[in-house]
Amino acid sequence: MSQSPPPSQLAYVLHSRAYRETSALVDFLTPQGRLRAVLRSARGKAGTLARPFVALDVEFRGKGELKNVGRLESVGTSAWLNGDALFSGLYLNELLIRLLPAEDPHPSVFDHYAATLIALAEGRPLEPLLRAFEWRLLDDLGYGFELANDLHGDPIAADGMYRLQVDAGLERVYLLQPGLFQGTELLAMSEADWSAPGALSAAKRLMRQALAVHLGGRPLVSRELFRKP
């Protein structure tokens, strides 16, 4: 009785680097989590397909942590990113490599990633897309916190000032200090109301604070791409 072929799954390339003479070591994002696999003959057709932001159907073989790519084909439409949208896509990829545990299924992260790539390719405003992705990723990994209530469960006061306690949530404070957030900004974030004054810049600061502890103090290389010369 012949064995059925290994199941294939949707995937995106997060990162690829040369491995041995003609192969590549590739980090893939799949609905089953982040998988690392060896792609043989990476200089051939498969190698040209195994690039970021291309929707792929991949057959993974092997039961260990390091898989082998058995078959790889492009599916659907790929996201063509340029300029700041490209940098944004690389930032998402680096976040996923740094934060997503290997072989830990997060199908909602995969779906949100695919939708975000499409939105970036369509030229939608970058900042709201990035903040939404960061928030959803943190929440799905169990690191999320409430935006409409403080760490005691009290509603955020529009006239209040708050600081982030990364392991607990937002704490109201009554003395000015660096890195605080206004209640109005937090309430706007909770409603995704990016037209509110200061909401987007505050969301960027908040996500940086929330992500920093999980990144282990090592800066994200892709952030440097946004620094204008």
mmCIF file with all atom_site columns, C-alpha atoms in Angstrom:
data_model
loop_
_atom_site.group_PDB
_atom_site.id
_atom_site.type_symbol
_atom_site.label_atom_id
_atom_site.label_alt_id
_atom_site.label_comp_id
_atom_site.label_asym_id
_atom_site.label_entity_id
_atom_site.label_seq_id
_atom_site.pdbx_PDB_ins_code
_atom_site.Cartn_x
_atom_site.Cartn_y
_atom_site.Cartn_z
_atom_site.occupancy
_atom_site.B_iso_or_equiv
_atom_site.pdbx_formal_charge
_atom_site.auth_seq_id
_atom_site.auth_comp_id
_atom_site.auth_asym_id
_atom_site.auth_atom_id
_atom_site.pdbx_PDB_model_num
ATOM 1   C CA . MET A 1 1   ? 0.000   0.000  0.000   1.00 0.00 ? 1   MET A CA 1
ATOM 2   C CA . SER A 1 2   ? 1.541   3.296  -1.095  1.00 0.00 ? 2   SER A CA 1
ATOM 3   C CA . GLN A 1 3   ? 1.795   6.137  1.368   1.00 0.00 ? 3   GLN A CA 1
ATOM 4   C CA . SER A 1 4   ? -0.239  9.258  0.709   1.00 0.00 ? 4   SER A CA 1
ATOM 5   C CA . PRO A 1 5   ? 1.886   12.312 -0.105  1.00 0.00 ? 5   PRO A CA 1
ATOM 6   C CA . PRO A 1 6   ? 2.640   14.696 2.778   1.00 0.00 ? 6   PRO A CA 1
ATOM 7   C CA . PRO A 1 7   ? -0.034  17.375 3.123   1.00 0.00 ? 7   PRO A CA 1
ATOM 8   C CA . SER A 1 8   ? 0.815   20.756 1.695   1.00 0.00 ? 8   SER A CA 1
ATOM 9   C CA . GLN A 1 9   ? -0.129  24.061 3.262   1.00 0.00 ? 9   GLN A CA 1
ATOM 10  C CA . LEU A 1 10  ? -0.252  27.730 2.488   1.00 0.00 ? 10  LEU A CA 1
ATOM 11  C CA . ALA A 1 11  ? 2.908   29.596 3.401   1.00 0.00 ? 11  ALA A CA 1
ATOM 12  C CA . TYR A 1 12  ? 4.875   32.815 3.032   1.00 0.00 ? 12  TYR A CA 1
ATOM 13  C CA . VAL A 1 13  ? 8.653   33.162 3.138   1.00 0.00 ? 13  VAL A CA 1
ATOM 14  C CA . LEU A 1 14  ? 9.763   35.266 6.089   1.00 0.00 ? 14  LEU A CA 1
ATOM 15  C CA . HIS A 1 15  ? 13.503  34.944 5.546   1.00 0.00 ? 15  HIS A CA 1
ATOM 16  C CA . SER A 1 16  ? 15.906  32.932 3.437   1.00 0.00 ? 16  SER A CA 1
ATOM 17  C CA . ARG A 1 17  ? 19.649  32.480 3.525   1.00 0.00 ? 17  ARG A CA 1
ATOM 18  C CA . ALA A 1 18  ? 22.165  30.349 1.641   1.00 0.00 ? 18  ALA A CA 1
ATOM 19  C CA . TYR A 1 19  ? 22.753  26.889 3.088   1.00 0.00 ? 19  TYR A CA 1
ATOM 20  C CA . ARG A 1 20  ? 25.562  24.627 1.963   1.00 0.00 ? 20  ARG A CA 1
ATOM 21  C CA . GLU A 1 21  ? 26.398  24.767 -1.732  1.00 0.00 ? 21  GLU A CA 1
ATOM 22  C CA . THR A 1 22  ? 23.085  24.974 -3.568  1.00 0.00 ? 22  THR A CA 1
ATOM 23  C CA . SER A 1 23  ? 20.412  24.981 -0.865  1.00 0.00 ? 23  SER A CA 1
ATOM 24  C CA . ALA A 1 24  ? 18.684  27.636 1.219   1.00 0.00 ? 24  ALA A CA 1
ATOM 25  C CA . LEU A 1 25  ? 17.525  27.664 4.815   1.00 0.00 ? 25  LEU A CA 1
ATOM 26  C CA . VAL A 1 26  ? 14.062  29.234 4.788   1.00 0.00 ? 26  VAL A CA 1
ATOM 27  C CA . ASP A 1 27  ? 11.772  30.454 7.557   1.00 0.00 ? 27  ASP A CA 1
ATOM 28  C CA . PHE A 1 28  ? 8.130   30.076 6.485   1.00 0.00 ? 28  PHE A CA 1
ATOM 29  C CA . LEU A 1 29  ? 4.956   31.454 8.039   1.00 0.00 ? 29  LEU A CA 1
ATOM 30  C CA . THR A 1 30  ? 2.108   28.926 7.806   1.00 0.00 ? 30  THR A CA 1
ATOM 31  C CA . PRO A 1 31  ? -1.247  28.549 9.601   1.00 0.00 ? 31  PRO A CA 1
ATOM 32  C CA . GLN A 1 32  ? 0.562   25.894 11.667  1.00 0.00 ? 32  GLN A CA 1
ATOM 33  C CA . GLY A 1 33  ? 3.131   28.404 12.825  1.00 0.00 ? 33  GLY A CA 1
ATOM 34  C CA . ARG A 1 34  ? 6.646   29.358 11.860  1.00 0.00 ? 34  ARG A CA 1
ATOM 35  C CA . LEU A 1 35  ? 8.499   26.492 10.172  1.00 0.00 ? 35  LEU A CA 1
ATOM 36  C CA . ARG A 1 36  ? 12.143  26.266 9.156   1.00 0.00 ? 36  ARG A CA 1
ATOM 37  C CA . ALA A 1 37  ? 12.983  24.097 6.180   1.00 0.00 ? 37  ALA A CA 1
ATOM 38  C CA . VAL A 1 38  ? 15.794  23.305 3.772   1.00 0.00 ? 38  VAL A CA 1
ATOM 39  C CA . LEU A 1 39  ? 15.049  24.183 0.155   1.00 0.00 ? 39  LEU A CA 1
ATOM 40  C CA . ARG A 1 40  ? 17.182  22.085 -2.192  1.00 0.00 ? 40  ARG A CA 1
ATOM 41  C CA . SER A 1 41  ? 18.386  23.450 -5.541  1.00 0.00 ? 41  SER A CA 1
ATOM 42  C CA . ALA A 1 42  ? 17.630  26.973 -4.369  1.00 0.00 ? 42  ALA A CA 1
ATOM 43  C CA . ARG A 1 43  ? 19.161  28.433 -7.521  1.00 0.00 ? 43  ARG A CA 1
ATOM 44  C CA . GLY A 1 44  ? 16.461  26.859 -9.688  1.00 0.00 ? 44  GLY A CA 1
ATOM 45  C CA . LYS A 1 45  ? 12.773  27.668 -10.186 1.00 0.00 ? 45  LYS A CA 1
ATOM 46  C CA . ALA A 1 46  ? 11.893  26.951 -6.566  1.00 0.00 ? 46  ALA A CA 1
ATOM 47  C CA . GLY A 1 47  ? 14.492  29.471 -5.437  1.00 0.00 ? 47  GLY A CA 1
ATOM 48  C CA . THR A 1 48  ? 12.972  32.221 -7.556  1.00 0.00 ? 48  THR A CA 1
ATOM 49  C CA . LEU A 1 49  ? 9.551   31.508 -6.021  1.00 0.00 ? 49  LEU A CA 1
ATOM 50  C CA . ALA A 1 50  ? 10.837  31.346 -2.449  1.00 0.00 ? 50  ALA A CA 1
ATOM 51  C CA . ARG A 1 51  ? 10.887  35.079 -1.845  1.00 0.00 ? 51  ARG A CA 1
ATOM 52  C CA . PRO A 1 52  ? 8.928   37.212 0.611   1.00 0.00 ? 52  PRO A CA 1
ATOM 53  C CA . PHE A 1 53  ? 5.322   38.277 0.048   1.00 0.00 ? 53  PHE A CA 1
ATOM 54  C CA . VAL A 1 54  ? 4.545   35.510 -2.471  1.00 0.00 ? 54  VAL A CA 1
ATOM 55  C CA . ALA A 1 55  ? 1.629   33.253 -1.498  1.00 0.00 ? 55  ALA A CA 1
ATOM 56  C CA . LEU A 1 56  ? 2.883   29.677 -1.746  1.00 0.00 ? 56  LEU A CA 1
ATOM 57  C CA . ASP A 1 57  ? 1.594   26.129 -1.487  1.00 0.00 ? 57  ASP A CA 1
ATOM 58  C CA . VAL A 1 58  ? 4.375   24.161 0.189   1.00 0.00 ? 58  VAL A CA 1
ATOM 59  C CA . GLU A 1 59  ? 4.803   20.489 0.968   1.00 0.00 ? 59  GLU A CA 1
ATOM 60  C CA . PHE A 1 60  ? 6.931   20.030 4.090   1.00 0.00 ? 60  PHE A CA 1
ATOM 61  C CA . ARG A 1 61  ? 8.624   16.713 4.801   1.00 0.00 ? 61  ARG A CA 1
ATOM 62  C CA . GLY A 1 62  ? 10.214  15.469 7.994   1.00 0.00 ? 62  GLY A CA 1
ATOM 63  C CA . LYS A 1 63  ? 9.189   15.345 11.648  1.00 0.00 ? 63  LYS A CA 1
ATOM 64  C CA . GLY A 1 64  ? 12.119  17.179 13.225  1.00 0.00 ? 64  GLY A CA 1
ATOM 65  C CA . GLU A 1 65  ? 12.422  20.915 13.813  1.00 0.00 ? 65  GLU A CA 1
ATOM 66  C CA . LEU A 1 66  ? 14.230  21.324 10.494  1.00 0.00 ? 66  LEU A CA 1
ATOM 67  C CA . LYS A 1 67  ? 11.939  20.251 7.652   1.00 0.00 ? 67  LYS A CA 1
ATOM 68  C CA . ASN A 1 68  ? 12.625  19.692 3.974   1.00 0.00 ? 68  ASN A CA 1
ATOM 69  C CA . VAL A 1 69  ? 10.655  21.368 1.197   1.00 0.00 ? 69  VAL A CA 1
ATOM 70  C CA . GLY A 1 70  ? 9.228   18.654 -1.023  1.00 0.00 ? 70  GLY A CA 1
ATOM 71  C CA . ARG A 1 71  ? 7.230   20.816 -3.405  1.00 0.00 ? 71  ARG A CA 1
ATOM 72  C CA . LEU A 1 72  ? 6.656   24.542 -3.696  1.00 0.00 ? 72  LEU A CA 1
ATOM 73  C CA . GLU A 1 73  ? 4.251   26.400 -5.970  1.00 0.00 ? 73  GLU A CA 1
ATOM 74  C CA . SER A 1 74  ? 2.880   29.926 -6.061  1.00 0.00 ? 74  SER A CA 1
ATOM 75  C CA . VAL A 1 75  ? -0.862  30.352 -5.534  1.00 0.00 ? 75  VAL A CA 1
ATOM 76  C CA . GLY A 1 76  ? -3.230  33.242 -6.061  1.00 0.00 ? 76  GLY A CA 1
ATOM 77  C CA . THR A 1 77  ? -1.878  36.754 -6.416  1.00 0.00 ? 77  THR A CA 1
ATOM 78  C CA . SER A 1 78  ? 1.302   37.958 -4.798  1.00 0.00 ? 78  SER A CA 1
ATOM 79  C CA . ALA A 1 79  ? 1.752   41.262 -3.020  1.00 0.00 ? 79  ALA A CA 1
ATOM 80  C CA . TRP A 1 80  ? 4.093   43.570 -4.920  1.00 0.00 ? 80  TRP A CA 1
ATOM 81  C CA . LEU A 1 81  ? 5.509   46.002 -2.397  1.00 0.00 ? 81  LEU A CA 1
ATOM 82  C CA . ASN A 1 82  ? 7.641   49.060 -3.075  1.00 0.00 ? 82  ASN A CA 1
ATOM 83  C CA . GLY A 1 83  ? 9.203   51.859 -1.053  1.00 0.00 ? 83  GLY A CA 1
ATOM 84  C CA . ASP A 1 84  ? 7.884   52.251 2.484   1.00 0.00 ? 84  ASP A CA 1
ATOM 85  C CA . ALA A 1 85  ? 5.326   49.482 1.888   1.00 0.00 ? 85  ALA A CA 1
ATOM 86  C CA . LEU A 1 86  ? 8.241   47.106 1.184   1.00 0.00 ? 86  LEU A CA 1
ATOM 87  C CA . PHE A 1 87  ? 10.030  48.237 4.348   1.00 0.00 ? 87  PHE A CA 1
ATOM 88  C CA . SER A 1 88  ? 6.796   47.687 6.262   1.00 0.00 ? 88  SER A CA 1
ATOM 89  C CA . GLY A 1 89  ? 6.524   44.139 4.930   1.00 0.00 ? 89  GLY A CA 1
ATOM 90  C CA . LEU A 1 90  ? 10.115  43.403 5.957   1.00 0.00 ? 90  LEU A CA 1
ATOM 91  C CA . TYR A 1 91  ? 9.308   44.801 9.405   1.00 0.00 ? 91  TYR A CA 1
ATOM 92  C CA . LEU A 1 92  ? 6.346   42.431 9.755   1.00 0.00 ? 92  LEU A CA 1
ATOM 93  C CA . ASN A 1 93  ? 8.555   39.511 8.706   1.00 0.00 ? 93  ASN A CA 1
ATOM 94  C CA . GLU A 1 94  ? 11.220  40.374 11.277  1.00 0.00 ? 94  GLU A CA 1
ATOM 95  C CA . LEU A 1 95  ? 8.609   40.738 14.013  1.00 0.00 ? 95  LEU A CA 1
ATOM 96  C CA . LEU A 1 96  ? 7.247   37.282 13.241  1.00 0.00 ? 96  LEU A CA 1
ATOM 97  C CA . ILE A 1 97  ? 10.691  35.671 13.191  1.00 0.00 ? 97  ILE A CA 1
ATOM 98  C CA . ARG A 1 98  ? 11.579  37.278 16.523  1.00 0.00 ? 98  ARG A CA 1
ATOM 99  C CA . LEU A 1 99  ? 8.284   36.764 18.369  1.00 0.00 ? 99  LEU A CA 1
ATOM 100 C CA . LEU A 1 100 ? 6.519   33.736 16.929  1.00 0.00 ? 100 LEU A CA 1
ATOM 101 C CA . PRO A 1 101 ? 7.613   30.442 18.528  1.00 0.00 ? 101 PRO A CA 1
ATOM 102 C CA . ALA A 1 102 ? 8.557   27.688 16.084  1.00 0.00 ? 102 ALA A CA 1
ATOM 103 C CA . GLU A 1 103 ? 5.787   25.231 15.180  1.00 0.00 ? 103 GLU A CA 1
ATOM 104 C CA . ASP A 1 104 ? 3.231   26.983 17.399  1.00 0.00 ? 104 ASP A CA 1
ATOM 105 C CA . PRO A 1 105 ? -0.012  27.242 15.374  1.00 0.00 ? 105 PRO A CA 1
ATOM 106 C CA . HIS A 1 106 ? -1.488  30.737 15.077  1.00 0.00 ? 106 HIS A CA 1
ATOM 107 C CA . PRO A 1 107 ? -3.887  30.602 12.105  1.00 0.00 ? 107 PRO A CA 1
ATOM 108 C CA . SER A 1 108 ? -5.347  34.033 12.896  1.00 0.00 ? 108 SER A CA 1
ATOM 109 C CA . VAL A 1 109 ? -1.858  35.583 12.730  1.00 0.00 ? 109 VAL A CA 1
ATOM 110 C CA . PHE A 1 110 ? -1.372  33.967 9.316   1.00 0.00 ? 110 PHE A CA 1
ATOM 111 C CA . ASP A 1 111 ? -4.711  35.297 8.064   1.00 0.00 ? 111 ASP A CA 1
ATOM 112 C CA . HIS A 1 112 ? -4.042  38.815 9.374   1.00 0.00 ? 112 HIS A CA 1
ATOM 113 C CA . TYR A 1 113 ? -0.560  38.790 7.840   1.00 0.00 ? 113 TYR A CA 1
ATOM 114 C CA . ALA A 1 114 ? -1.959  37.817 4.423   1.00 0.00 ? 114 ALA A CA 1
ATOM 115 C CA . ALA A 1 115 ? -4.644  40.535 4.649   1.00 0.00 ? 115 ALA A CA 1
ATOM 116 C CA . THR A 1 116 ? -2.060  43.132 5.727   1.00 0.00 ? 116 THR A CA 1
ATOM 117 C CA . LEU A 1 117 ? 0.161   42.335 2.734   1.00 0.00 ? 117 LEU A CA 1
ATOM 118 C CA . ILE A 1 118 ? -2.774  42.902 0.395   1.00 0.00 ? 118 ILE A CA 1
ATOM 119 C CA . ALA A 1 119 ? -3.575  46.208 2.103   1.00 0.00 ? 119 ALA A CA 1
ATOM 120 C CA . LEU A 1 120 ? 0.069   47.324 1.837   1.00 0.00 ? 120 LEU A CA 1
ATOM 121 C CA . ALA A 1 121 ? 0.114   46.442 -1.871  1.00 0.00 ? 121 ALA A CA 1
ATOM 122 C CA . GLU A 1 122 ? -3.066  48.470 -2.357  1.00 0.00 ? 122 GLU A CA 1
ATOM 123 C CA . GLY A 1 123 ? -1.305  51.543 -0.973  1.00 0.00 ? 123 GLY A CA 1
ATOM 124 C CA . ARG A 1 124 ? -3.402  51.965 2.154   1.00 0.00 ? 124 ARG A CA 1
ATOM 125 C CA . PRO A 1 125 ? -1.940  54.168 4.928   1.00 0.00 ? 125 PRO A CA 1
ATOM 126 C CA . LEU A 1 126 ? 0.943   52.333 6.546   1.00 0.00 ? 126 LEU A CA 1
ATOM 127 C CA . GLU A 1 127 ? 0.788   53.402 10.183  1.00 0.00 ? 127 GLU A CA 1
ATOM 128 C CA . PRO A 1 128 ? -2.728  52.102 10.993  1.00 0.00 ? 128 PRO A CA 1
ATOM 129 C CA . LEU A 1 129 ? -1.891  48.795 9.275   1.00 0.00 ? 129 LEU A CA 1
ATOM 130 C CA . LEU A 1 130 ? 1.329   48.355 11.245  1.00 0.00 ? 130 LEU A CA 1
ATOM 131 C CA . ARG A 1 131 ? -0.247  49.272 14.586  1.00 0.00 ? 131 ARG A CA 1
ATOM 132 C CA . ALA A 1 132 ? -3.152  46.887 13.985  1.00 0.00 ? 132 ALA A CA 1
ATOM 133 C CA . PHE A 1 133 ? -0.772  44.061 13.086  1.00 0.00 ? 133 PHE A CA 1
ATOM 134 C CA . GLU A 1 134 ? 1.434   44.643 16.147  1.00 0.00 ? 134 GLU A CA 1
ATOM 135 C CA . TRP A 1 135 ? -1.618  44.725 18.403  1.00 0.00 ? 135 TRP A CA 1
ATOM 136 C CA . ARG A 1 136 ? -3.160  41.573 16.956  1.00 0.00 ? 136 ARG A CA 1
ATOM 137 C CA . LEU A 1 137 ? 0.171   39.728 17.145  1.00 0.00 ? 137 LEU A CA 1
ATOM 138 C CA . LEU A 1 138 ? 0.715   40.637 20.803  1.00 0.00 ? 138 LEU A CA 1
ATOM 139 C CA . ASP A 1 139 ? -2.858  39.694 21.639  1.00 0.00 ? 139 ASP A CA 1
ATOM 140 C CA . ASP A 1 140 ? -2.690  36.350 19.836  1.00 0.00 ? 140 ASP A CA 1
ATOM 141 C CA . LEU A 1 141 ? 0.555   35.468 21.606  1.00 0.00 ? 141 LEU A CA 1
ATOM 142 C CA . GLY A 1 142 ? -1.062  36.186 24.972  1.00 0.00 ? 142 GLY A CA 1
ATOM 143 C CA . TYR A 1 143 ? 0.711   39.492 25.583  1.00 0.00 ? 143 TYR A CA 1
ATOM 144 C CA . GLY A 1 144 ? -2.259  41.782 24.950  1.00 0.00 ? 144 GLY A CA 1
ATOM 145 C CA . PHE A 1 145 ? -3.867  44.204 27.388  1.00 0.00 ? 145 PHE A CA 1
ATOM 146 C CA . GLU A 1 146 ? -6.976  46.346 27.527  1.00 0.00 ? 146 GLU A CA 1
ATOM 147 C CA . LEU A 1 147 ? -7.120  49.810 26.009  1.00 0.00 ? 147 LEU A CA 1
ATOM 148 C CA . ALA A 1 148 ? -10.528 50.883 27.319  1.00 0.00 ? 148 ALA A CA 1
ATOM 149 C CA . ASN A 1 149 ? -9.866  49.845 30.945  1.00 0.00 ? 149 ASN A CA 1
ATOM 150 C CA . ASP A 1 150 ? -6.887  50.170 33.249  1.00 0.00 ? 150 ASP A CA 1
ATOM 151 C CA . LEU A 1 151 ? -5.169  47.286 35.034  1.00 0.00 ? 151 LEU A CA 1
ATOM 152 C CA . HIS A 1 152 ? -7.684  47.562 37.896  1.00 0.00 ? 152 HIS A CA 1
ATOM 153 C CA . GLY A 1 153 ? -10.622 47.213 35.506  1.00 0.00 ? 153 GLY A CA 1
ATOM 154 C CA . ASP A 1 154 ? -11.633 50.866 35.774  1.00 0.00 ? 154 ASP A CA 1
ATOM 155 C CA . PRO A 1 155 ? -12.621 52.644 32.541  1.00 0.00 ? 155 PRO A CA 1
ATOM 156 C CA . ILE A 1 156 ? -9.906  54.811 31.024  1.00 0.00 ? 156 ILE A CA 1
ATOM 157 C CA . ALA A 1 157 ? -10.612 58.442 31.899  1.00 0.00 ? 157 ALA A CA 1
ATOM 158 C CA . ALA A 1 158 ? -10.341 60.859 28.994  1.00 0.00 ? 158 ALA A CA 1
ATOM 159 C CA . ASP A 1 159 ? -8.604  63.419 31.202  1.00 0.00 ? 159 ASP A CA 1
ATOM 160 C CA . GLY A 1 160 ? -6.295  60.856 32.845  1.00 0.00 ? 160 GLY A CA 1
ATOM 161 C CA . MET A 1 161 ? -2.614  60.063 32.310  1.00 0.00 ? 161 MET A CA 1
ATOM 162 C CA . TYR A 1 162 ? -1.431  56.467 32.088  1.00 0.00 ? 162 TYR A CA 1
ATOM 163 C CA . ARG A 1 163 ? 1.723   54.413 31.908  1.00 0.00 ? 163 ARG A CA 1
ATOM 164 C CA . LEU A 1 164 ? 2.106   50.902 30.553  1.00 0.00 ? 164 LEU A CA 1
ATOM 165 C CA . GLN A 1 165 ? 2.977   48.101 32.931  1.00 0.00 ? 165 GLN A CA 1
ATOM 166 C CA . VAL A 1 166 ? 3.890   45.542 30.271  1.00 0.00 ? 166 VAL A CA 1
ATOM 167 C CA . ASP A 1 167 ? 2.957   42.484 32.326  1.00 0.00 ? 167 ASP A CA 1
ATOM 168 C CA . ALA A 1 168 ? -0.319  43.928 33.650  1.00 0.00 ? 168 ALA A CA 1
ATOM 169 C CA . GLY A 1 169 ? -1.776  46.742 31.558  1.00 0.00 ? 169 GLY A CA 1
ATOM 170 C CA . LEU A 1 170 ? -2.332  50.482 31.811  1.00 0.00 ? 170 LEU A CA 1
ATOM 171 C CA . GLU A 1 171 ? -1.926  52.198 35.171  1.00 0.00 ? 171 GLU A CA 1
ATOM 172 C CA . ARG A 1 172 ? -3.267  55.635 35.956  1.00 0.00 ? 172 ARG A CA 1
ATOM 173 C CA . VAL A 1 173 ? -0.682  58.056 37.355  1.00 0.00 ? 173 VAL A CA 1
ATOM 174 C CA . TYR A 1 174 ? -1.002  61.548 38.774  1.00 0.00 ? 174 TYR A CA 1
ATOM 175 C CA . LEU A 1 175 ? 2.552   62.864 38.450  1.00 0.00 ? 175 LEU A CA 1
ATOM 176 C CA . LEU A 1 176 ? 4.055   63.815 35.109  1.00 0.00 ? 176 LEU A CA 1
ATOM 177 C CA . GLN A 1 177 ? 6.857   61.514 33.952  1.00 0.00 ? 177 GLN A CA 1
ATOM 178 C CA . PRO A 1 178 ? 8.362   60.433 30.610  1.00 0.00 ? 178 PRO A CA 1
ATOM 179 C CA . GLY A 1 179 ? 6.495   57.998 28.373  1.00 0.00 ? 179 GLY A CA 1
ATOM 180 C CA . LEU A 1 180 ? 2.935   58.629 29.557  1.00 0.00 ? 180 LEU A CA 1
ATOM 181 C CA . PHE A 1 181 ? -0.239  58.309 27.485  1.00 0.00 ? 181 PHE A CA 1
ATOM 182 C CA . GLN A 1 182 ? -3.271  60.573 27.602  1.00 0.00 ? 182 GLN A CA 1
ATOM 183 C CA . GLY A 1 183 ? -6.633  58.980 28.228  1.00 0.00 ? 183 GLY A CA 1
ATOM 184 C CA . THR A 1 184 ? -8.045  60.565 25.069  1.00 0.00 ? 184 THR A CA 1
ATOM 185 C CA . GLU A 1 185 ? -5.295  58.891 23.014  1.00 0.00 ? 185 GLU A CA 1
ATOM 186 C CA . LEU A 1 186 ? -5.947  55.483 24.557  1.00 0.00 ? 186 LEU A CA 1
ATOM 187 C CA . LEU A 1 187 ? -9.698  55.747 24.023  1.00 0.00 ? 187 LEU A CA 1
ATOM 188 C CA . ALA A 1 188 ? -9.122  56.691 20.384  1.00 0.00 ? 188 ALA A CA 1
ATOM 189 C CA . MET A 1 189 ? -6.851  53.659 19.990  1.00 0.00 ? 189 MET A CA 1
ATOM 190 C CA . SER A 1 190 ? -9.468  51.379 21.502  1.00 0.00 ? 190 SER A CA 1
ATOM 191 C CA . GLU A 1 191 ? -11.885 52.536 18.787  1.00 0.00 ? 191 GLU A CA 1
ATOM 192 C CA . ALA A 1 192 ? -9.190  52.568 16.070  1.00 0.00 ? 192 ALA A CA 1
ATOM 193 C CA . ASP A 1 193 ? -10.059 56.233 15.549  1.00 0.00 ? 193 ASP A CA 1
ATOM 194 C CA . TRP A 1 194 ? -6.875  57.373 13.837  1.00 0.00 ? 194 TRP A CA 1
ATOM 195 C CA . SER A 1 195 ? -8.320  60.793 13.023  1.00 0.00 ? 195 SER A CA 1
ATOM 196 C CA . ALA A 1 196 ? -8.071  61.752 16.709  1.00 0.00 ? 196 ALA A CA 1
ATOM 197 C CA . PRO A 1 197 ? -5.161  64.136 17.386  1.00 0.00 ? 197 PRO A CA 1
ATOM 198 C CA . GLY A 1 198 ? -2.066  62.294 18.595  1.00 0.00 ? 198 GLY A CA 1
ATOM 199 C CA . ALA A 1 199 ? -3.634  58.838 18.406  1.00 0.00 ? 199 ALA A CA 1
ATOM 200 C CA . LEU A 1 200 ? -1.305  57.368 15.773  1.00 0.00 ? 200 LEU A CA 1
ATOM 201 C CA . SER A 1 201 ? 1.913   58.707 17.285  1.00 0.00 ? 201 SER A CA 1
ATOM 202 C CA . ALA A 1 202 ? 0.799   57.544 20.746  1.00 0.00 ? 202 ALA A CA 1
ATOM 203 C CA . ALA A 1 203 ? -0.052  54.105 19.342  1.00 0.00 ? 203 ALA A CA 1
ATOM 204 C CA . LYS A 1 204 ? 3.448   53.849 17.865  1.00 0.00 ? 204 LYS A CA 1
ATOM 205 C CA . ARG A 1 205 ? 5.011   54.678 21.252  1.00 0.00 ? 205 ARG A CA 1
ATOM 206 C CA . LEU A 1 206 ? 2.708   52.265 23.052  1.00 0.00 ? 206 LEU A CA 1
ATOM 207 C CA . MET A 1 207 ? 3.484   49.380 20.717  1.00 0.00 ? 207 MET A CA 1
ATOM 208 C CA . ARG A 1 208 ? 7.225   50.035 20.996  1.00 0.00 ? 208 ARG A CA 1
ATOM 209 C CA . GLN A 1 209 ? 6.981   49.859 24.770  1.00 0.00 ? 209 GLN A CA 1
ATOM 210 C CA . ALA A 1 210 ? 4.834   46.716 24.616  1.00 0.00 ? 210 ALA A CA 1
ATOM 211 C CA . LEU A 1 211 ? 7.104   44.960 22.113  1.00 0.00 ? 211 LEU A CA 1
ATOM 212 C CA . ALA A 1 212 ? 10.448  45.926 23.663  1.00 0.00 ? 212 ALA A CA 1
ATOM 213 C CA . VAL A 1 213 ? 10.340  43.453 26.536  1.00 0.00 ? 213 VAL A CA 1
ATOM 214 C CA . HIS A 1 214 ? 9.491   40.553 24.189  1.00 0.00 ? 214 HIS A CA 1
ATOM 215 C CA . LEU A 1 215 ? 12.290  41.467 21.778  1.00 0.00 ? 215 LEU A CA 1
ATOM 216 C CA . GLY A 1 216 ? 14.859  40.926 24.511  1.00 0.00 ? 216 GLY A CA 1
ATOM 217 C CA . GLY A 1 217 ? 16.605  44.264 24.119  1.00 0.00 ? 217 GLY A CA 1
ATOM 218 C CA . ARG A 1 218 ? 17.853  43.548 20.592  1.00 0.00 ? 218 ARG A CA 1
ATOM 219 C CA . PRO A 1 219 ? 16.754  46.251 18.120  1.00 0.00 ? 219 PRO A CA 1
ATOM 220 C CA . LEU A 1 220 ? 14.823  45.382 14.990  1.00 0.00 ? 220 LEU A CA 1
ATOM 221 C CA . VAL A 1 221 ? 17.066  45.737 11.941  1.00 0.00 ? 221 VAL A CA 1
ATOM 222 C CA . SER A 1 222 ? 14.116  46.602 9.676   1.00 0.00 ? 222 SER A CA 1
ATOM 223 C CA . ARG A 1 223 ? 13.283  49.712 11.713  1.00 0.00 ? 223 ARG A CA 1
ATOM 224 C CA . GLU A 1 224 ? 16.494  51.289 10.411  1.00 0.00 ? 224 GLU A CA 1
ATOM 225 C CA . LEU A 1 225 ? 15.056  51.173 6.880   1.00 0.00 ? 225 LEU A CA 1
ATOM 226 C CA . PHE A 1 226 ? 12.544  53.863 7.881   1.00 0.00 ? 226 PHE A CA 1
ATOM 227 C CA . ARG A 1 227 ? 15.243  56.292 8.953   1.00 0.00 ? 227 ARG A CA 1
ATOM 228 C CA . LYS A 1 228 ? 15.540  58.921 6.257   1.00 0.00 ? 228 LYS A CA 1
ATOM 229 C CA . PRO A 1 229 ? 19.098  59.930 5.251   1.00 0.00 ? 229 PRO A CA 1
#
